Coordinates of N, CA and C in Angstrom, one line a residue:
M1 N -24.1 3.5 7.6 CA -22.7 4.0 7.0 C -22.4 5.8 7.7
A2 N -21.7 5.4 8.4 CA -21.0 6.6 9.0 C -21.1 7.6 8.7
E3 N -21.1 9.1 9.0 CA -20.7 10.3 8.5 C -19.5 10.1 7.5
E4 N -18.9 10.4 6.8 CA -17.5 10.5 6.1 C -17.1 11.9 5.8
Y5 N -15.6 11.9 6.2 CA -15.0 13.7 6.5 C -13.6 13.3 6.3
S6 N -13.6 14.5 4.6 CA -12.3 14.4 4.0 C -11.9 15.4 4.1
Y7 N -10.8 15.9 3.7 CA -9.8 16.8 3.5 C -8.2 16.3 2.8
Q8 N -8.1 18.1 2.1 CA -7.1 17.9 1.0 C -5.2 18.0 2.4
L9 N -4.7 17.2 1.9 CA -3.6 17.4 2.3 C -2.7 17.8 1.1
A10 N -2.5 19.3 1.5 CA -0.9 19.1 0.4 C 0.0 18.8 0.5
D11 N 0.8 18.1 1.4 CA 2.1 18.4 1.6 C 2.1 17.2 2.9
T12 N 3.7 17.1 3.4 CA 4.0 16.2 4.5 C 3.5 17.2 5.8
E13 N 3.4 17.5 5.4 CA 4.0 18.4 6.9 C 2.0 19.1 7.0
A14 N 1.0 18.7 6.5 CA -0.2 18.4 5.8 C -0.9 17.6 6.7
T15 N 0.0 15.9 6.7 CA -0.2 15.1 6.3 C 0.0 14.6 8.3
E16 N 1.2 15.1 8.6 CA 1.3 15.3 9.8 C 0.5 15.4 11.0
E17 N 0.1 16.9 10.4 CA -0.8 17.6 11.3 C -2.3 16.3 11.6
F18 N -2.6 16.5 10.7 CA -3.7 15.4 10.9 C -3.5 14.5 11.7
G19 N -2.8 13.6 11.2 CA -2.2 13.6 11.9 C -2.4 13.0 13.9
A20 N -1.6 14.8 14.1 CA -1.4 15.2 15.2 C -3.0 15.3 16.3
V21 N -4.2 15.7 15.1 CA -4.7 16.3 15.6 C -6.0 14.8 15.8
L22 N -5.5 14.6 15.0 CA -7.0 13.0 15.4 C -5.7 12.6 16.2
A23 N -4.8 12.1 16.6 CA -4.3 11.3 18.0 C -5.1 12.4 19.2
C24 N -4.4 13.7 19.7 CA -4.9 14.3 20.4 C -6.6 13.7 20.6
C25 N -7.6 14.0 19.7 CA -8.8 13.8 19.6 C -9.2 12.9 20.4
C26 N -8.2 11.3 20.1 CA -8.9 10.0 20.4 C -8.7 9.4 21.8
E27 N -9.5 8.6 22.0 CA -10.2 8.7 23.6 C -8.7 7.8 23.4
P28 N -8.3 6.9 25.3 CA -7.9 5.8 24.9 C -8.2 4.7 24.6
G29 N -7.5 3.5 23.7 CA -8.7 2.1 23.5 C -8.8 2.3 22.5
A30 N -8.7 3.9 21.5 CA -9.3 3.7 19.7 C -8.5 2.3 19.5
I31 N -8.9 2.2 18.1 CA -8.0 0.9 17.5 C -8.2 1.6 15.5
I32 N -7.8 2.6 14.9 CA -7.7 3.2 14.6 C -6.8 2.4 13.0
Y33 N -7.8 1.6 11.6 CA -6.9 1.2 11.2 C -6.5 2.4 9.6
L34 N -5.8 2.6 9.0 CA -5.3 2.7 7.9 C -4.9 2.4 7.1
H35 N -6.2 2.9 5.4 CA -6.1 2.3 4.3 C -4.8 3.6 3.7
G36 N -4.1 2.8 2.9 CA -4.0 3.1 1.7 C -2.6 2.8 1.0
D37 N -1.8 3.0 -0.4 CA -2.0 2.4 -1.4 C 0.0 2.7 -0.9
L38 N 1.0 2.2 -0.7 CA 2.2 2.1 -0.5 C 2.4 3.9 -0.9
G39 N 3.2 4.3 -0.2 CA 3.8 6.0 -0.5 C 2.3 7.2 0.4
A40 N 1.1 6.6 0.5 CA 0.2 7.6 0.5 C -0.3 8.4 1.7
G41 N 1.3 7.8 3.0 CA 1.2 8.7 3.1 C 1.0 8.2 5.0
K42 N 0.3 7.0 5.2 CA 0.3 6.1 6.3 C 1.1 6.5 8.0
T43 N 2.7 6.2 7.1 CA 3.5 6.3 8.1 C 4.0 7.3 8.6
T44 N 3.6 8.4 8.5 CA 4.1 9.4 8.0 C 2.8 10.5 9.0
L45 N 1.8 9.9 8.8 CA 0.4 10.5 9.5 C 0.5 9.7 11.1
V46 N 1.4 8.3 11.1 CA 1.5 7.9 12.1 C 2.4 8.8 13.3
R47 N 3.8 9.1 12.5 CA 4.8 9.9 13.0 C 3.8 11.2 13.6
G48 N 2.7 12.1 12.6 CA 2.4 13.2 13.4 C 1.8 12.7 14.7
S49 N 0.9 11.9 14.6 CA 0.2 11.4 16.0 C 1.3 10.9 17.1
L50 N 2.3 10.5 16.5 CA 3.0 10.1 17.6 C 4.2 11.1 18.0
Q51 N 4.6 12.3 17.5 CA 4.8 13.7 17.6 C 3.7 14.2 18.3
A52 N 2.7 14.3 18.2 CA 1.7 15.4 19.4 C 1.7 14.4 21.0
L53 N 1.5 13.1 20.6 CA 2.1 12.9 22.3 C 2.3 12.9 22.8
G54 N 4.1 13.4 22.2 CA 5.4 13.4 22.9 C 5.9 12.8 22.8
H55 N 6.0 11.9 21.7 CA 7.3 11.4 20.9 C 8.6 12.0 20.6
K56 N 9.4 11.7 21.4 CA 10.2 13.0 20.3 C 11.5 12.1 19.2
G57 N 11.6 10.8 19.4 CA 12.0 10.2 18.4 C 12.2 10.3 17.2
A58 N 13.4 9.6 16.2 CA 12.7 9.1 15.1 C 11.4 7.7 14.7
V59 N 10.1 7.8 14.0 CA 9.4 7.4 13.7 C 9.4 6.5 12.5
K60 N 9.8 4.9 12.5 CA 9.3 4.5 11.4 C 8.4 3.3 11.1
S61 N 8.9 2.8 9.9 CA 7.3 1.8 9.5 C 8.1 0.1 10.1
P62 N 6.9 -0.3 11.1 CA 7.8 -1.4 11.4 C 7.3 -2.3 10.6
T63 N 7.5 -2.5 9.3 CA 7.6 -3.5 7.9 C 7.9 -4.6 8.7
Y64 N 9.4 -5.0 8.9 CA 9.7 -6.6 9.8 C 9.1 -7.0 10.5
T65 N 9.1 -6.2 11.4 CA 8.3 -6.7 13.4 C 6.9 -6.3 13.4
L66 N 6.3 -5.7 12.6 CA 4.9 -6.0 12.4 C 4.7 -4.8 13.9
V67 N 4.8 -4.9 14.7 CA 3.9 -4.3 16.3 C 6.0 -2.9 16.1
E68 N 5.8 -1.9 16.5 CA 6.3 -0.8 16.9 C 5.1 -0.3 18.7
P69 N 5.7 -1.2 19.4 CA 5.6 -0.4 21.2 C 6.0 0.9 21.2
Y70 N 5.4 2.8 22.1 CA 6.0 3.3 22.4 C 5.1 3.8 23.4
E71 N 6.2 3.8 24.6 CA 5.2 4.5 25.9 C 6.0 5.7 26.4
L72 N 4.9 6.1 26.5 CA 4.3 7.8 26.3 C 4.4 8.5 28.3
A73 N 4.7 10.0 27.8 CA 4.4 9.3 29.0 C 2.9 9.7 29.6
D74 N 1.8 10.0 28.6 CA 0.4 9.6 29.2 C -0.2 9.1 28.6
C75 N 0.2 7.5 27.5 CA -0.6 6.8 27.5 C 0.0 5.9 26.4
R76 N -0.3 4.9 26.3 CA 0.5 3.8 25.0 C 0.0 3.6 23.6
V77 N 1.1 3.4 22.9 CA 0.9 4.3 21.2 C 1.4 2.6 21.0
Y78 N 0.5 1.9 19.8 CA 1.7 0.6 19.2 C 0.8 1.1 17.6
H79 N 2.4 0.9 17.2 CA 2.0 1.1 16.0 C 2.7 0.1 14.5
F80 N 1.1 -0.9 14.6 CA 1.8 -2.3 13.2 C 1.2 -2.2 12.1
D81 N 2.4 -2.6 11.4 CA 2.5 -3.0 9.8 C 1.6 -4.1 10.0
L82 N 0.8 -4.4 8.9 CA 0.7 -5.7 8.7 C 1.2 -5.6 7.1
Y83 N 1.9 -4.8 6.6 CA 2.3 -5.3 4.8 C 3.2 -6.6 4.9
R84 N 3.7 -7.0 5.2 CA 4.5 -8.2 4.8 C 4.1 -9.6 5.0
L85 N 2.7 -9.5 6.1 CA 1.7 -10.2 7.1 C 1.5 -11.5 6.2
G86 N 1.5 -12.6 5.9 CA 1.7 -14.2 5.1 C 0.4 -14.3 6.0
E87 N -0.5 -14.7 6.5 CA -1.6 -15.1 6.8 C -2.3 -13.8 8.0
P88 N -3.4 -13.8 8.2 CA -3.6 -13.2 9.4 C -3.7 -14.2 11.0
E89 N -3.5 -15.2 10.7 CA -3.2 -16.5 11.8 C -1.7 -15.9 12.6
E90 N -0.5 -15.5 11.9 CA 0.5 -15.6 12.2 C 0.2 -14.3 13.1
L91 N -0.9 -13.5 13.4 CA -0.9 -12.4 14.5 C -1.6 -12.7 15.8
E92 N -1.6 -14.3 15.8 CA -1.9 -15.1 17.2 C 0.0 -15.9 17.4
Y93 N 1.0 -15.0 17.0 CA 2.1 -15.7 17.3 C 2.6 -14.5 18.1
L94 N 2.1 -13.6 17.5 CA 2.3 -11.7 17.8 C 2.1 -11.6 20.1
G95 N 1.0 -12.4 20.1 CA -0.5 -12.1 21.1 C -0.5 -10.7 20.6
I96 N -1.7 -11.5 19.5 CA -2.2 -9.9 19.0 C -3.0 -9.2 20.4
R97 N -3.4 -10.1 20.7 CA -4.5 -10.2 21.7 C -4.5 -9.3 23.0
D98 N -2.9 -9.3 23.0 CA -2.7 -8.5 24.6 C -2.4 -7.1 24.0
Y99 N -2.1 -6.4 22.9 CA -2.2 -5.7 22.6 C -3.2 -4.4 22.6
F100 N -4.7 -5.0 23.3 CA -6.1 -4.3 22.9 C -6.6 -4.9 24.1
D101 N -5.8 -4.2 25.0 CA -6.2 -4.2 26.4 C -6.7 -2.7 26.8
G102 N -7.3 -2.1 26.1 CA -8.4 -0.8 26.2 C -7.6 0.1 26.6
D103 N -7.0 0.5 26.8 CA -5.5 1.7 27.1 C -4.7 2.1 26.4
A104 N -4.7 1.4 25.4 CA -4.0 2.3 24.1 C -4.3 2.2 22.6
L105 N -3.4 3.7 22.7 CA -4.6 3.3 21.0 C -3.4 2.9 19.8
A106 N -3.9 2.0 19.3 CA -3.2 0.8 17.8 C -4.1 1.7 16.5
L107 N -2.4 2.3 16.2 CA -2.1 2.8 14.4 C -2.5 1.8 13.4
I108 N -3.2 1.4 12.6 CA -2.6 0.0 12.2 C -3.1 0.1 10.3
E109 N -1.5 0.1 9.8 CA -1.6 -0.2 8.8 C -1.8 -1.4 8.0
W110 N -2.2 -1.6 6.7 CA -2.4 -2.8 6.2 C -3.3 -3.8 7.3
P111 N -4.9 -2.9 7.4 CA -4.9 -4.2 8.6 C -5.6 -5.1 8.2
Q112 N -6.2 -4.3 6.4 CA -6.7 -6.0 6.0 C -6.5 -7.4 5.8
R113 N -5.1 -6.5 6.3 CA -4.3 -8.5 6.0 C -4.3 -9.0 7.1
G114 N -5.1 -8.7 8.8 CA -5.0 -9.2 9.3 C -6.4 -9.6 10.1
A115 N -7.4 -9.7 8.7 CA -8.9 -9.8 8.2 C -9.7 -11.2 9.5
G116 N -10.2 -11.0 9.5 CA -10.6 -12.1 11.1 C -9.8 -12.3 12.5
V117 N -8.5 -11.9 12.7 CA -7.5 -11.7 13.3 C -8.7 -10.4 14.8
L118 N -8.1 -9.0 13.7 CA -7.1 -7.9 14.7 C -9.3 -7.5 14.4
P119 N -9.2 -7.1 15.8 CA -10.2 -6.6 16.8 C -10.5 -5.2 15.7
S120 N -12.6 -5.3 15.5 CA -13.1 -3.7 14.9 C -12.2 -2.4 15.0
P121 N -12.3 -2.1 13.7 CA -12.3 -0.5 13.9 C -12.6 0.3 15.2
S122 N -12.5 1.6 16.2 CA -12.9 2.5 16.1 C -13.2 3.8 14.4
I123 N -12.2 4.0 14.0 CA -12.1 5.1 12.9 C -11.3 4.3 12.0
E124 N -11.9 4.4 10.5 CA -10.7 3.4 10.0 C -10.8 5.7 8.8
V125 N -9.7 5.2 8.7 CA -8.7 6.7 7.6 C -7.9 5.9 6.6
F126 N -8.7 6.5 5.1 CA -8.1 5.9 4.2 C -7.3 6.7 3.2
L127 N -6.2 6.9 2.8 CA -5.1 7.6 2.2 C -5.6 7.7 0.3
D128 N -5.5 8.4 -0.2 CA -5.6 8.5 -1.7 C -4.6 9.5 -2.2
Y129 N -3.9 9.6 -3.4 CA -3.1 10.2 -4.1 C -4.4 11.0 -4.4
R130 N -4.0 12.7 -5.0 CA -4.8 13.6 -5.5 C -3.7 14.8 -6.1
G131 N -3.8 14.8 -6.9 CA -2.6 15.8 -7.6 C -1.2 15.2 -6.6
E132 N -0.6 16.3 -6.7 CA 0.6 16.5 -5.7 C 0.4 16.3 -4.2
G133 N -0.4 16.5 -3.9 CA -1.1 15.7 -2.5 C -1.7 15.2 -2.1
R134 N -1.9 14.9 -1.1 CA -3.7 13.9 -0.6 C -4.9 14.5 -0.3
V135 N -6.0 13.2 -0.5 CA -6.9 13.5 0.5 C -6.9 12.2 1.2
V136 N -7.6 12.8 2.9 CA -7.5 12.0 3.5 C -9.1 11.6 4.0
T137 N -9.6 10.3 4.2 CA -11.3 10.6 4.7 C -11.6 10.0 5.9
I138 N -12.2 10.0 6.8 CA -12.1 9.5 8.1 C -13.3 9.3 8.3
A139 N -13.7 8.0 9.0 CA -15.6 7.6 9.1 C -14.8 6.7 10.2
A140 N -15.8 6.6 11.1 CA -16.3 6.6 12.8 C -16.4 5.6 12.8
A141 N -16.5 4.3 13.6 CA -16.6 2.6 13.0 C -18.2 2.2 13.9
T142 N -17.6 2.9 15.1 CA -18.5 2.6 16.7 C -19.0 4.0 16.3
P143 N -20.7 4.1 17.0 CA -21.0 4.9 17.3 C -19.9 6.1 18.8
S144 N -19.5 5.9 19.7 CA -18.5 6.3 20.2 C -17.3 6.9 19.4
A145 N -16.8 6.8 18.9 CA -15.8 7.8 17.2 C -16.3 8.6 16.7
E146 N -18.0 8.5 16.6 CA -18.5 9.3 15.9 C -17.8 10.6 16.9
A147 N -18.0 11.3 18.0 CA -17.5 12.6 18.3 C -16.0 12.6 18.0
V148 N -15.1 11.8 18.2 CA -13.4 11.8 17.6 C -13.4 13.2 16.3
C149 N -14.5 12.0 15.1 CA -14.5 12.8 14.5 C -14.7 14.0 13.6
R150 N -15.9 14.2 14.4 CA -16.6 15.7 15.4 C -15.3 16.3 15.4
C151 N -15.0 16.3 16.7 CA -13.4 17.0 17.1 C -11.9 17.2 15.9
V152 N -12.0 16.2 15.5 CA -10.9 16.8 14.3 C -11.5 17.8 13.3
D153 N -13.1 17.4 12.7 CA -13.9 18.2 11.7 C -13.2 19.9 12.5
A154 N -13.6 19.7 13.7 CA -13.4 21.0 14.1 C -11.7 22.2 14.6
H155 N -10.6 20.9 14.7 CA -9.9 21.4 14.9 C -9.1 21.4 13.6
F156 N -9.6 20.8 12.0 CA -8.4 20.4 11.3 C -8.5 21.6 10.2
P157 N -7.4 21.6 10.1 CA -8.8 23.1 8.2 C -9.0 22.4 7.7
S158 N -10.6 22.8 6.8 CA -11.0 21.9 5.7 C -9.7 22.8 4.4
G159 N -10.3 22.0 3.1 CA -10.0 22.6 2.3 C -8.7 21.7 2.0

C-alpha cells in the first residue's frame, strides 16, 4: 500500500487551494480518482485544479454529460462525473478510451461506477466530512505518482 497523505480543509477556499496544488504537481497523463459522498467537495477540488491550470470560466460538474473537456493553454483536462452512469459499459459509447491518450489530465468523480472500464488511477483522492470542514487524503496508485504526492505534501500547508 502506498503512503497516504492527509490534510484538514477548513472551507471551500482551502479545498480549491488543495486542488490547485494537486494540479500543479501532476504530470500530463495523470488519472485522478476522486472519492467522496455527495457534497464532499469533489467538484470544488476540480474547480481549484482547473483555475490553477488557467481556466477562467465557470466549472460545473458534468453530471448529465458525464465528461467536460477543457482545452487550456498548456494542457488538456477532462473532468468526468460518473454519478448518473447506469452501467460501466455505457462508457464505451462515450469513446472512453480516446480520453486517455497519455497527454491529458483526467479528474474522475465517482470512479467506482466505471469499474472494469476505466483505466487504473495514478492517484486516488478521498474527501470526507470532518466537523465543519473536510479531510482530504491522497495516495499514489503507481510508483511514479509517489513524486506527485510528495510534491503536494511539500506545497500544501498541513493541519
